[in-house]
């Protein structure tokens, strides 16, 4: 595992049944999960996406009550206002509790397309013009559910009625946190570091264990290339205490038992990792990932 990934993740041991040589064997495998909320960043400094989500989940797990006239501490004892923008300010470890208007300023954040959101980014509906909308709201982007459909999960300090809330929504319609989706734009904190898991960026080298985004939700999933060439996937649902790991079992028979010839990358641009086989003559064969609900991969002919 690259040192940059290791620094952002803690480790836990998971007993997993691994298919090998046509038989089922039980072995211990080491998987990674999002880091705890222990502060690794400084106030107003660089912060990893995993720490942003860990800080957000700290407030969620403590069920911090919504109150625009109150404040609560982060994991380091610093106080932030307990409303939607105060919550995002806390998650990003900002120096102040911004509001929905002031957080949309280029010295602090950059606007991004909603389709390009990554874990730890935000969706805001109050463009910076010096006026705070009474209906202004901001939520923290957690992960994609189905990027192609625009559905995602978020965390928010929602309202006096709902307090801390985890919800799902679509960037293409309906409501996001009780406000019309059409009014939202994406924000990325300027000091956030580290891209989220991308289907196009596999880690694990040529070994048996790989990390790649199999289901397109922005999280690195645990992929095993078995000795017989078959592929087994554990979906990252948030790690220990935050959704755990979903064992899909065998998702593909694979194309070879030579792992060094296999790469996992997004061949068709759908946000999910595909299985690529590099043949001796340089021709690449692929197995495209289908939606996870199907529980398998569909074979694809080699590209021209």
PDB file of C-alpha atoms in Angstrom:
ATOM      1  CA  UNK A   1       0.000   0.000   0.000  1.00  0.00           C
ATOM      2  CA  UNK A   2       1.438   3.418  -0.865  1.00  0.00           C
ATOM      3  CA  UNK A   3       2.651   5.435   2.114  1.00  0.00           C
ATOM      4  CA  UNK A   4       0.226   8.246   1.233  1.00  0.00           C
ATOM      5  CA  UNK A   5      -2.710   5.852   1.511  1.00  0.00           C
ATOM      6  CA  UNK A   6      -1.311   4.255   4.648  1.00  0.00           C
ATOM      7  CA  UNK A   7      -1.039   7.641   6.337  1.00  0.00           C
ATOM      8  CA  UNK A   8      -4.702   8.351   5.730  1.00  0.00           C
ATOM      9  CA  UNK A   9      -6.065   4.973   6.720  1.00  0.00           C
ATOM     10  CA  UNK A  10      -6.057   2.855   9.832  1.00  0.00           C
ATOM     11  CA  UNK A  11      -5.926  -0.867   9.612  1.00  0.00           C
ATOM     12  CA  UNK A  12      -8.089  -3.657  10.937  1.00  0.00           C
ATOM     13  CA  UNK A  13      -8.130  -7.403  10.485  1.00  0.00           C
ATOM     14  CA  UNK A  14     -11.102  -9.042   8.827  1.00  0.00           C
ATOM     15  CA  UNK A  15     -11.673 -12.792   8.528  1.00  0.00           C
ATOM     16  CA  UNK A  16     -12.497 -13.425   4.890  1.00  0.00           C
ATOM     17  CA  UNK A  17     -13.228 -16.544   2.892  1.00  0.00           C
ATOM     18  CA  UNK A  18     -10.976 -16.468  -0.136  1.00  0.00           C
ATOM     19  CA  UNK A  19     -11.526 -18.669  -3.185  1.00  0.00           C
ATOM     20  CA  UNK A  20      -8.297 -20.277  -4.349  1.00  0.00           C
ATOM     21  CA  UNK A  21      -7.516 -23.244  -6.588  1.00  0.00           C
ATOM     22  CA  UNK A  22     -11.199 -24.100  -6.859  1.00  0.00           C
ATOM     23  CA  UNK A  23     -11.602 -24.516  -3.091  1.00  0.00           C
ATOM     24  CA  UNK A  24     -12.880 -22.189  -0.363  1.00  0.00           C
ATOM     25  CA  UNK A  25     -10.356 -21.377   2.316  1.00  0.00           C
ATOM     26  CA  UNK A  26     -10.599 -19.024   5.272  1.00  0.00           C
ATOM     27  CA  UNK A  27      -7.749 -16.599   5.782  1.00  0.00           C
ATOM     28  CA  UNK A  28      -7.108 -13.332   7.583  1.00  0.00           C
ATOM     29  CA  UNK A  29      -6.775 -10.336   5.337  1.00  0.00           C
ATOM     30  CA  UNK A  30      -5.861  -6.794   6.241  1.00  0.00           C
ATOM     31  CA  UNK A  31      -8.172  -4.094   4.994  1.00  0.00           C
ATOM     32  CA  UNK A  32      -8.274  -0.348   5.413  1.00  0.00           C
ATOM     33  CA  UNK A  33     -10.958   1.839   6.828  1.00  0.00           C
ATOM     34  CA  UNK A  34     -11.457   5.541   7.202  1.00  0.00           C
ATOM     35  CA  UNK A  35      -9.340   7.067   9.944  1.00  0.00           C
ATOM     36  CA  UNK A  36     -10.731   8.020  13.295  1.00  0.00           C
ATOM     37  CA  UNK A  37     -11.564  11.612  14.124  1.00  0.00           C
ATOM     38  CA  UNK A  38      -8.245  12.199  15.884  1.00  0.00           C
ATOM     39  CA  UNK A  39      -6.945  15.530  14.605  1.00  0.00           C
ATOM     40  CA  UNK A  40      -4.063  15.236  12.140  1.00  0.00           C
ATOM     41  CA  UNK A  41      -4.577  18.669  10.587  1.00  0.00           C
ATOM     42  CA  UNK A  42      -4.080  22.136  11.988  1.00  0.00           C
ATOM     43  CA  UNK A  43      -6.704  24.872  12.083  1.00  0.00           C
ATOM     44  CA  UNK A  44      -7.019  26.323   8.593  1.00  0.00           C
ATOM     45  CA  UNK A  45      -4.320  23.993   7.266  1.00  0.00           C
ATOM     46  CA  UNK A  46      -4.264  21.095   4.877  1.00  0.00           C
ATOM     47  CA  UNK A  47      -6.636  18.263   5.665  1.00  0.00           C
ATOM     48  CA  UNK A  48      -7.251  14.902   4.030  1.00  0.00           C
ATOM     49  CA  UNK A  49     -10.646  13.817   2.769  1.00  0.00           C
ATOM     50  CA  UNK A  50     -10.662  10.910   5.206  1.00  0.00           C
ATOM     51  CA  UNK A  51     -10.120  13.274   8.154  1.00  0.00           C
ATOM     52  CA  UNK A  52     -12.901  15.582   6.932  1.00  0.00           C
ATOM     53  CA  UNK A  53     -15.348  12.663   6.954  1.00  0.00           C
ATOM     54  CA  UNK A  54     -14.044  11.398  10.291  1.00  0.00           C
ATOM     55  CA  UNK A  55     -14.607  14.838  11.858  1.00  0.00           C
ATOM     56  CA  UNK A  56     -18.096  14.977  10.337  1.00  0.00           C
ATOM     57  CA  UNK A  57     -18.958  11.540  11.686  1.00  0.00           C
ATOM     58  CA  UNK A  58     -17.792  12.604  15.147  1.00  0.00           C
ATOM     59  CA  UNK A  59     -20.591  15.202  15.276  1.00  0.00           C
ATOM     60  CA  UNK A  60     -23.042  12.748  13.753  1.00  0.00           C
ATOM     61  CA  UNK A  61     -22.197  10.033  16.296  1.00  0.00           C
ATOM     62  CA  UNK A  62     -22.544  12.576  19.125  1.00  0.00           C
ATOM     63  CA  UNK A  63     -25.824  13.805  17.580  1.00  0.00           C
ATOM     64  CA  UNK A  64     -24.871  17.450  18.006  1.00  0.00           C
ATOM     65  CA  UNK A  65     -28.132  19.411  18.213  1.00  0.00           C
ATOM     66  CA  UNK A  66     -28.930  22.085  15.623  1.00  0.00           C
ATOM     67  CA  UNK A  67     -28.949  25.578  17.109  1.00  0.00           C
ATOM     68  CA  UNK A  68     -27.792  28.680  15.267  1.00  0.00           C
ATOM     69  CA  UNK A  69     -27.196  30.440  18.584  1.00  0.00           C
ATOM     70  CA  UNK A  70     -25.091  27.667  20.107  1.00  0.00           C
ATOM     71  CA  UNK A  71     -21.761  25.975  19.497  1.00  0.00           C
ATOM     72  CA  UNK A  72     -20.127  22.610  20.092  1.00  0.00           C
ATOM     73  CA  UNK A  73     -16.559  21.315  20.169  1.00  0.00           C
ATOM     74  CA  UNK A  74     -14.709  19.346  17.543  1.00  0.00           C
ATOM     75  CA  UNK A  75     -12.423  16.465  18.546  1.00  0.00           C
ATOM     76  CA  UNK A  76      -9.731  18.945  19.572  1.00  0.00           C
ATOM     77  CA  UNK A  77     -11.990  21.084  21.755  1.00  0.00           C
ATOM     78  CA  UNK A  78     -12.428  23.962  19.293  1.00  0.00           C
ATOM     79  CA  UNK A  79     -15.927  25.440  19.156  1.00  0.00           C
ATOM     80  CA  UNK A  80     -18.015  25.779  15.998  1.00  0.00           C
ATOM     81  CA  UNK A  81     -21.551  27.065  15.483  1.00  0.00           C
ATOM     82  CA  UNK A  82     -24.075  24.241  15.422  1.00  0.00           C
ATOM     83  CA  UNK A  83     -25.824  24.891  12.128  1.00  0.00           C
ATOM     84  CA  UNK A  84     -25.277  23.654   8.578  1.00  0.00           C
ATOM     85  CA  UNK A  85     -22.391  25.963   7.656  1.00  0.00           C
ATOM     86  CA  UNK A  86     -20.819  25.721  11.110  1.00  0.00           C
ATOM     87  CA  UNK A  87     -20.824  21.937  10.691  1.00  0.00           C
ATOM     88  CA  UNK A  88     -19.018  22.102   7.325  1.00  0.00           C
ATOM     89  CA  UNK A  89     -16.579  24.658   8.798  1.00  0.00           C
ATOM     90  CA  UNK A  90     -15.890  22.182  11.610  1.00  0.00           C
ATOM     91  CA  UNK A  91     -15.441  19.244   9.225  1.00  0.00           C
ATOM     92  CA  UNK A  92     -12.946  21.246   7.161  1.00  0.00           C
ATOM     93  CA  UNK A  93     -11.182  22.449  10.350  1.00  0.00           C
ATOM     94  CA  UNK A  94     -11.578  26.116   9.413  1.00  0.00           C
ATOM     95  CA  UNK A  95     -10.527  28.958  11.660  1.00  0.00           C
ATOM     96  CA  UNK A  96     -14.055  30.357  11.893  1.00  0.00           C
ATOM     97  CA  UNK A  97     -17.660  29.227  11.583  1.00  0.00           C
ATOM     98  CA  UNK A  98     -18.514  30.488   8.112  1.00  0.00           C
ATOM     99  CA  UNK A  99     -22.064  30.997   6.840  1.00  0.00           C
ATOM    100  CA  UNK A 100     -23.600  29.722   3.600  1.00  0.00           C
ATOM    101  CA  UNK A 101     -22.674  33.013   1.864  1.00  0.00           C
ATOM    102  CA  UNK A 102     -19.143  33.577   3.170  1.00  0.00           C
ATOM    103  CA  UNK A 103     -18.028  29.983   2.576  1.00  0.00           C
ATOM    104  CA  UNK A 104     -18.434  30.544  -1.188  1.00  0.00           C
ATOM    105  CA  UNK A 105     -15.355  32.767  -1.585  1.00  0.00           C
ATOM    106  CA  UNK A 106     -12.344  31.878  -3.749  1.00  0.00           C
ATOM    107  CA  UNK A 107      -9.777  32.511  -1.015  1.00  0.00           C
ATOM    108  CA  UNK A 108     -11.391  29.633   0.865  1.00  0.00           C
ATOM    109  CA  UNK A 109     -13.164  27.368  -1.629  1.00  0.00           C
ATOM    110  CA  UNK A 110     -13.338  26.600  -5.325  1.00  0.00           C
ATOM    111  CA  UNK A 111     -16.526  25.849  -7.199  1.00  0.00           C
ATOM    112  CA  UNK A 112     -16.643  22.426  -8.850  1.00  0.00           C
ATOM    113  CA  UNK A 113     -19.220  20.766 -11.075  1.00  0.00           C
ATOM    114  CA  UNK A 114     -21.692  18.663  -9.126  1.00  0.00           C
ATOM    115  CA  UNK A 115     -20.692  15.691 -11.277  1.00  0.00           C
ATOM    116  CA  UNK A 116     -17.079  16.089 -10.082  1.00  0.00           C
ATOM    117  CA  UNK A 117     -17.809  16.011  -6.348  1.00  0.00           C
ATOM    118  CA  UNK A 118     -15.535  13.888  -4.176  1.00  0.00           C
ATOM    119  CA  UNK A 119     -15.909  12.790  -0.541  1.00  0.00           C
ATOM    120  CA  UNK A 120     -15.376  15.774   1.756  1.00  0.00           C
ATOM    121  CA  UNK A 121     -16.600  18.369  -0.762  1.00  0.00           C
ATOM    122  CA  UNK A 122     -19.821  20.316  -0.144  1.00  0.00           C
ATOM    123  CA  UNK A 123     -23.019  21.376  -1.879  1.00  0.00           C
ATOM    124  CA  UNK A 124     -24.152  24.951  -1.173  1.00  0.00           C
ATOM    125  CA  UNK A 125     -27.212  26.838  -2.438  1.00  0.00           C
ATOM    126  CA  UNK A 126     -26.226  30.376  -1.347  1.00  0.00           C
ATOM    127  CA  UNK A 127     -23.938  32.106  -3.881  1.00  0.00           C
ATOM    128  CA  UNK A 128     -21.576  34.657  -2.361  1.00  0.00           C
ATOM    129  CA  UNK A 129     -23.097  38.138  -2.793  1.00  0.00           C
ATOM    130  CA  UNK A 130     -22.919  39.493   0.736  1.00  0.00           C
ATOM    131  CA  UNK A 131     -26.473  38.432   1.553  1.00  0.00           C
ATOM    132  CA  UNK A 132     -27.239  35.338   3.589  1.00  0.00           C
ATOM    133  CA  UNK A 133     -30.278  33.558   2.172  1.00  0.00           C
ATOM    134  CA  UNK A 134     -32.933  32.656   4.705  1.00  0.00           C
ATOM    135  CA  UNK A 135     -33.270  29.415   2.773  1.00  0.00           C
ATOM    136  CA  UNK A 136     -29.492  28.956   2.519  1.00  0.00           C
ATOM    137  CA  UNK A 137     -28.229  25.450   3.174  1.00  0.00           C
ATOM    138  CA  UNK A 138     -25.022  23.475   2.794  1.00  0.00           C
ATOM    139  CA  UNK A 139     -24.358  19.743   3.104  1.00  0.00           C
ATOM    140  CA  UNK A 140     -21.164  17.688   3.145  1.00  0.00           C
ATOM    141  CA  UNK A 141     -20.766  15.224   0.279  1.00  0.00           C
ATOM    142  CA  UNK A 142     -20.049  11.707   1.569  1.00  0.00           C
ATOM    143  CA  UNK A 143     -19.934   9.414  -1.463  1.00  0.00           C
ATOM    144  CA  UNK A 144     -21.575   8.528  -4.746  1.00  0.00           C
ATOM    145  CA  UNK A 145     -24.291   5.906  -4.704  1.00  0.00           C
ATOM    146  CA  UNK A 146     -24.561   5.838  -8.498  1.00  0.00           C
ATOM    147  CA  UNK A 147     -22.540   8.552 -10.195  1.00  0.00           C
ATOM    148  CA  UNK A 148     -24.161   7.948 -13.600  1.00  0.00           C
ATOM    149  CA  UNK A 149     -27.614   8.513 -12.062  1.00  0.00           C
ATOM    150  CA  UNK A 150     -26.412  11.454  -9.968  1.00  0.00           C
ATOM    151  CA  UNK A 151     -27.384   9.861  -6.645  1.00  0.00           C
ATOM    152  CA  UNK A 152     -25.196  10.413  -3.612  1.00  0.00           C
ATOM    153  CA  UNK A 153     -25.049  10.303   0.187  1.00  0.00           C
ATOM    154  CA  UNK A 154     -24.450  13.338   2.371  1.00  0.00           C
ATOM    155  CA  UNK A 155     -24.025  14.377   6.006  1.00  0.00           C
ATOM    156  CA  UNK A 156     -25.519  17.604   7.343  1.00  0.00           C
ATOM    157  CA  UNK A 157     -26.437  19.580  10.432  1.00  0.00           C
ATOM    158  CA  UNK A 158     -29.901  19.714   8.988  1.00  0.00           C
ATOM    159  CA  UNK A 159     -32.414  21.677  11.056  1.00  0.00           C
ATOM    160  CA  UNK A 160     -33.863  22.091  14.525  1.00  0.00           C
ATOM    161  CA  UNK A 161     -36.298  19.303  13.671  1.00  0.00           C
ATOM    162  CA  UNK A 162     -33.737  16.792  12.378  1.00  0.00           C
ATOM    163  CA  UNK A 163     -30.381  17.850  13.884  1.00  0.00           C
ATOM    164  CA  UNK A 164     -27.482  15.770  12.520  1.00  0.00           C
ATOM    165  CA  UNK A 165     -28.645  13.849   9.495  1.00  0.00           C
ATOM    166  CA  UNK A 166     -27.343  11.407   6.926  1.00  0.00           C
ATOM    167  CA  UNK A 167     -29.371  11.393   3.750  1.00  0.00           C
ATOM    168  CA  UNK A 168     -29.387  10.525   0.075  1.00  0.00           C
ATOM    169  CA  UNK A 169     -30.348  12.718  -2.854  1.00  0.00           C
ATOM    170  CA  UNK A 170     -29.816  13.345  -6.545  1.00  0.00           C
ATOM    171  CA  UNK A 171     -27.984  16.233  -8.150  1.00  0.00           C
ATOM    172  CA  UNK A 172     -30.518  16.097 -11.001  1.00  0.00           C
ATOM    173  CA  UNK A 173     -33.769  16.721  -9.174  1.00  0.00           C
ATOM    174  CA  UNK A 174     -35.847  16.547  -6.025  1.00  0.00           C
ATOM    175  CA  UNK A 175     -34.624  17.999  -2.755  1.00  0.00           C
ATOM    176  CA  UNK A 176     -31.221  18.010  -1.078  1.00  0.00           C
ATOM    177  CA  UNK A 177     -31.621  18.468   2.650  1.00  0.00           C
ATOM    178  CA  UNK A 178     -35.114  19.878   2.163  1.00  0.00           C
ATOM    179  CA  UNK A 179     -34.127  22.417  -0.502  1.00  0.00           C
ATOM    180  CA  UNK A 180     -34.502  22.141  -4.315  1.00  0.00           C
ATOM    181  CA  UNK A 181     -31.544  20.381  -5.930  1.00  0.00           C
ATOM    182  CA  UNK A 182     -31.521  22.888  -8.797  1.00  0.00           C
ATOM    183  CA  UNK A 183     -30.196  25.640  -6.549  1.00  0.00           C
ATOM    184  CA  UNK A 184     -27.028  23.851  -5.422  1.00  0.00           C
ATOM    185  CA  UNK A 185     -23.449  24.172  -6.661  1.00  0.00           C
ATOM    186  CA  UNK A 186     -20.348  22.219  -5.645  1.00  0.00           C
ATOM    187  CA  UNK A 187     -17.652  23.601  -3.347  1.00  0.00           C
ATOM    188  CA  UNK A 188     -14.185  22.217  -2.675  1.00  0.00           C
ATOM    189  CA  UNK A 189     -12.117  23.454   0.256  1.00  0.00           C
ATOM    190  CA  UNK A 190      -8.851  24.842  -1.106  1.00  0.00           C
ATOM    191  CA  UNK A 191      -6.771  23.045   1.535  1.00  0.00           C
ATOM    192  CA  UNK A 192      -8.291  19.600   1.125  1.00  0.00           C
ATOM    193  CA  UNK A 193      -5.726  17.035   0.017  1.00  0.00           C
ATOM    194  CA  UNK A 194      -5.756  13.634  -1.573  1.00  0.00           C
ATOM    195  CA  UNK A 195      -8.089  12.516  -4.317  1.00  0.00           C
ATOM    196  CA  UNK A 196     -10.782  10.085  -3.356  1.00  0.00           C
ATOM    197  CA  UNK A 197     -10.629   6.557  -4.670  1.00  0.00           C
ATOM    198  CA  UNK A 198     -10.885   6.634  -8.426  1.00  0.00           C
ATOM    199  CA  UNK A 199     -11.749   3.773 -10.706  1.00  0.00           C
ATOM    200  CA  UNK A 200      -8.916   4.976 -12.920  1.00  0.00           C
ATOM    201  CA  UNK A 201      -6.282   4.816 -10.172  1.00  0.00           C
ATOM    202  CA  UNK A 202      -5.670   1.357  -8.807  1.00  0.00           C
ATOM    203  CA  UNK A 203      -3.260   0.694  -5.960  1.00  0.00           C
ATOM    204  CA  UNK A 204      -1.734  -2.625  -5.052  1.00  0.00           C
ATOM    205  CA  UNK A 205       0.667  -3.030  -7.955  1.00  0.00           C
ATOM    206  CA  UNK A 206       0.724  -6.477  -9.531  1.00  0.00           C
ATOM    207  CA  UNK A 207      -0.046  -8.318  -6.319  1.00  0.00           C
ATOM    208  CA  UNK A 208      -2.955 -10.410  -5.132  1.00  0.00           C
ATOM    209  CA  UNK A 209      -4.708  -7.571  -3.286  1.00  0.00           C
ATOM    210  CA  UNK A 210      -5.744  -4.414  -5.123  1.00  0.00           C
ATOM    211  CA  UNK A 211      -7.654  -1.261  -4.178  1.00  0.00           C
ATOM    212  CA  UNK A 212     -10.020   0.153  -6.810  1.00  0.00           C
ATOM    213  CA  UNK A 213     -13.482   1.704  -6.937  1.00  0.00           C
ATOM    214  CA  UNK A 214     -15.623  -1.209  -8.119  1.00  0.00           C
ATOM    215  CA  UNK A 215     -19.054   0.386  -7.592  1.00  0.00           C
ATOM    216  CA  UNK A 216     -18.310   4.022  -8.465  1.00  0.00           C
ATOM    217  CA  UNK A 217     -19.095   5.501  -5.043  1.00  0.00           C
ATOM    218  CA  UNK A 218     -15.723   7.239  -4.621  1.00  0.00           C
ATOM    219  CA  UNK A 219     -14.377   4.749  -2.071  1.00  0.00           C
ATOM    220  CA  UNK A 220     -11.516   2.300  -2.567  1.00  0.00           C
ATOM    221  CA  UNK A 221     -12.873  -1.243  -2.524  1.00  0.00           C
ATOM    222  CA  UNK A 222     -10.852  -4.312  -1.512  1.00  0.00           C
ATOM    223  CA  UNK A 223     -10.248  -6.524  -4.547  1.00  0.00           C
ATOM    224  CA  UNK A 224      -8.656  -9.979  -4.444  1.00  0.00           C
ATOM    225  CA  UNK A 225      -7.206 -11.626  -7.559  1.00  0.00           C
ATOM    226  CA  UNK A 226      -7.302 -15.308  -6.664  1.00  0.00           C
ATOM    227  CA  UNK A 227      -4.748 -17.907  -7.757  1.00  0.00           C
ATOM    228  CA  UNK A 228      -7.186 -19.345 -10.301  1.00  0.00           C
ATOM    229  CA  UNK A 229      -7.744 -15.926 -11.898  1.00  0.00           C
ATOM    230  CA  UNK A 230     -11.163 -15.224 -10.381  1.00  0.00           C
ATOM    231  CA  UNK A 231     -11.925 -11.869  -8.777  1.00  0.00           C
ATOM    232  CA  UNK A 232     -13.506 -11.299  -5.365  1.00  0.00           C
ATOM    233  CA  UNK A 233     -14.649  -7.885  -4.103  1.00  0.00           C
ATOM    234  CA  UNK A 234     -15.330  -6.442  -0.660  1.00  0.00           C
ATOM    235  CA  UNK A 235     -17.236  -3.159  -1.101  1.00  0.00           C
ATOM    236  CA  UNK A 236     -16.057  -0.365   1.167  1.00  0.00           C
ATOM    237  CA  UNK A 237     -19.247   0.886   2.855  1.00  0.00           C
ATOM    238  CA  UNK A 238     -17.366   3.176   5.229  1.00  0.00           C
ATOM    239  CA  UNK A 239     -15.232   0.728   7.163  1.00  0.00           C
ATOM    240  CA  UNK A 240     -15.368  -0.342  10.776  1.00  0.00           C
ATOM    241  CA  UNK A 241     -18.180   1.388  12.633  1.00  0.00           C
ATOM    242  CA  UNK A 242     -19.312   3.332   9.568  1.00  0.00           C
ATOM    243  CA  UNK A 243     -20.993   0.771   7.358  1.00  0.00           C
ATOM    244  CA  UNK A 244     -18.395  -1.982   7.290  1.00  0.00           C
ATOM    245  CA  UNK A 245     -17.510  -4.106   4.273  1.00  0.00           C
ATOM    246  CA  UNK A 246     -19.906  -5.862   1.914  1.00  0.00           C
ATOM    247  CA  UNK A 247     -18.578  -9.160   0.550  1.00  0.00           C
ATOM    248  CA  UNK A 248     -19.859  -9.551  -3.013  1.00  0.00           C
ATOM    249  CA  UNK A 249     -18.106 -12.870  -3.397  1.00  0.00           C
ATOM    250  CA  UNK A 250     -16.767 -13.793  -6.825  1.00  0.00           C
ATOM    251  CA  UNK A 251     -17.647 -11.110  -9.364  1.00  0.00           C
ATOM    252  CA  UNK A 252     -15.698 -12.485 -12.327  1.00  0.00           C
ATOM    253  CA  UNK A 253     -13.944 -15.661 -13.415  1.00  0.00           C
ATOM    254  CA  UNK A 254     -11.155 -13.469 -14.760  1.00  0.00           C
ATOM    255  CA  UNK A 255      -9.030 -14.080 -17.815  1.00  0.00           C
ATOM    256  CA  UNK A 256      -5.678 -15.272 -16.472  1.00  0.00           C
ATOM    257  CA  UNK A 257      -3.942 -16.638 -13.392  1.00  0.00           C
ATOM    258  CA  UNK A 258      -0.970 -14.328 -14.098  1.00  0.00           C
ATOM    259  CA  UNK A 259      -1.771 -11.369 -11.836  1.00  0.00           C
ATOM    260  CA  UNK A 260       1.092  -9.274 -13.200  1.00  0.00           C
ATOM    261  CA  UNK A 261      -0.849  -8.872 -16.464  1.00  0.00           C
ATOM    262  CA  UNK A 262      -4.025  -7.577 -14.786  1.00  0.00           C
ATOM    263  CA  UNK A 263      -4.877  -3.933 -14.191  1.00  0.00           C
ATOM    264  CA  UNK A 264      -8.049  -2.363 -12.752  1.00  0.00           C
ATOM    265  CA  UNK A 265      -9.073   0.895 -14.418  1.00  0.00           C
ATOM    266  CA  UNK A 266     -12.164   2.668 -15.717  1.00  0.00           C
ATOM    267  CA  UNK A 267     -12.124   1.597 -19.377  1.00  0.00           C
ATOM    268  CA  UNK A 268     -15.604   2.802 -20.363  1.00  0.00           C
ATOM    269  CA  UNK A 269     -15.853   5.998 -18.308  1.00  0.00           C
ATOM    270  CA  UNK A 270     -18.766   4.923 -16.096  1.00  0.00           C
ATOM    271  CA  UNK A 271     -16.893   5.560 -12.832  1.00  0.00           C
ATOM    272  CA  UNK A 272     -16.402   1.859 -12.015  1.00  0.00           C
ATOM    273  CA  UNK A 273     -13.170  -0.117 -12.211  1.00  0.00           C
ATOM    274  CA  UNK A 274     -12.963  -2.553 -15.119  1.00  0.00           C
ATOM    275  CA  UNK A 275     -10.707  -5.610 -15.468  1.00  0.00           C
ATOM    276  CA  UNK A 276      -7.962  -5.135 -18.062  1.00  0.00           C
ATOM    277  CA  UNK A 277      -5.677  -7.940 -19.262  1.00  0.00           C
ATOM    278  CA  UNK A 278      -2.428  -6.941 -20.953  1.00  0.00           C
ATOM    279  CA  UNK A 279      -1.646  -9.686 -23.453  1.00  0.00           C
ATOM    280  CA  UNK A 280       1.868 -10.667 -24.543  1.00  0.00           C
ATOM    281  CA  UNK A 281       1.332  -9.004 -27.926  1.00  0.00           C
ATOM    282  CA  UNK A 282       0.284  -5.733 -26.297  1.00  0.00           C
ATOM    283  CA  UNK A 283      -3.418  -6.114 -27.068  1.00  0.00           C
ATOM    284  CA  UNK A 284      -5.653  -5.325 -24.086  1.00  0.00           C
ATOM    285  CA  UNK A 285      -8.702  -7.425 -23.259  1.00  0.00           C
ATOM    286  CA  UNK A 286     -11.288  -6.069 -20.843  1.00  0.00           C
ATOM    287  CA  UNK A 287     -14.048  -7.200 -18.543  1.00  0.00           C
ATOM    288  CA  UNK A 288     -16.387  -4.279 -17.873  1.00  0.00           C
ATOM    289  CA  UNK A 289     -17.930  -3.854 -14.433  1.00  0.00           C
ATOM    290  CA  UNK A 290     -21.707  -3.928 -14.446  1.00  0.00           C
ATOM    291  CA  UNK A 291     -23.851  -2.354 -11.701  1.00  0.00           C
ATOM    292  CA  UNK A 292     -23.163  -4.005  -8.364  1.00  0.00           C
ATOM    293  CA  UNK A 293     -26.749  -5.179  -8.070  1.00  0.00           C
ATOM    294  CA  UNK A 294     -25.981  -7.629 -10.840  1.00  0.00           C
ATOM    295  CA  UNK A 295     -23.229  -9.107  -8.683  1.00  0.00           C
ATOM    296  CA  UNK A 296     -21.012  -9.996 -11.634  1.00  0.00           C
ATOM    297  CA  UNK A 297     -18.938  -8.617 -14.482  1.00  0.00           C
ATOM    298  CA  UNK A 298     -19.802  -8.864 -18.161  1.00  0.00           C
ATOM    299  CA  UNK A 299     -17.160 -10.027 -20.628  1.00  0.00           C
ATOM    300  CA  UNK A 300     -16.168  -7.501 -23.279  1.00  0.00           C
ATOM    301  CA  UNK A 301     -14.319  -8.009 -26.553  1.00  0.00           C
ATOM    302  CA  UNK A 302     -10.796  -6.567 -26.908  1.00  0.00           C
ATOM    303  CA  UNK A 303     -10.751  -2.937 -28.092  1.00  0.00           C
ATOM    304  CA  UNK A 304      -9.816  -2.236 -31.689  1.00  0.00           C
TER     305      UNK A 304
END
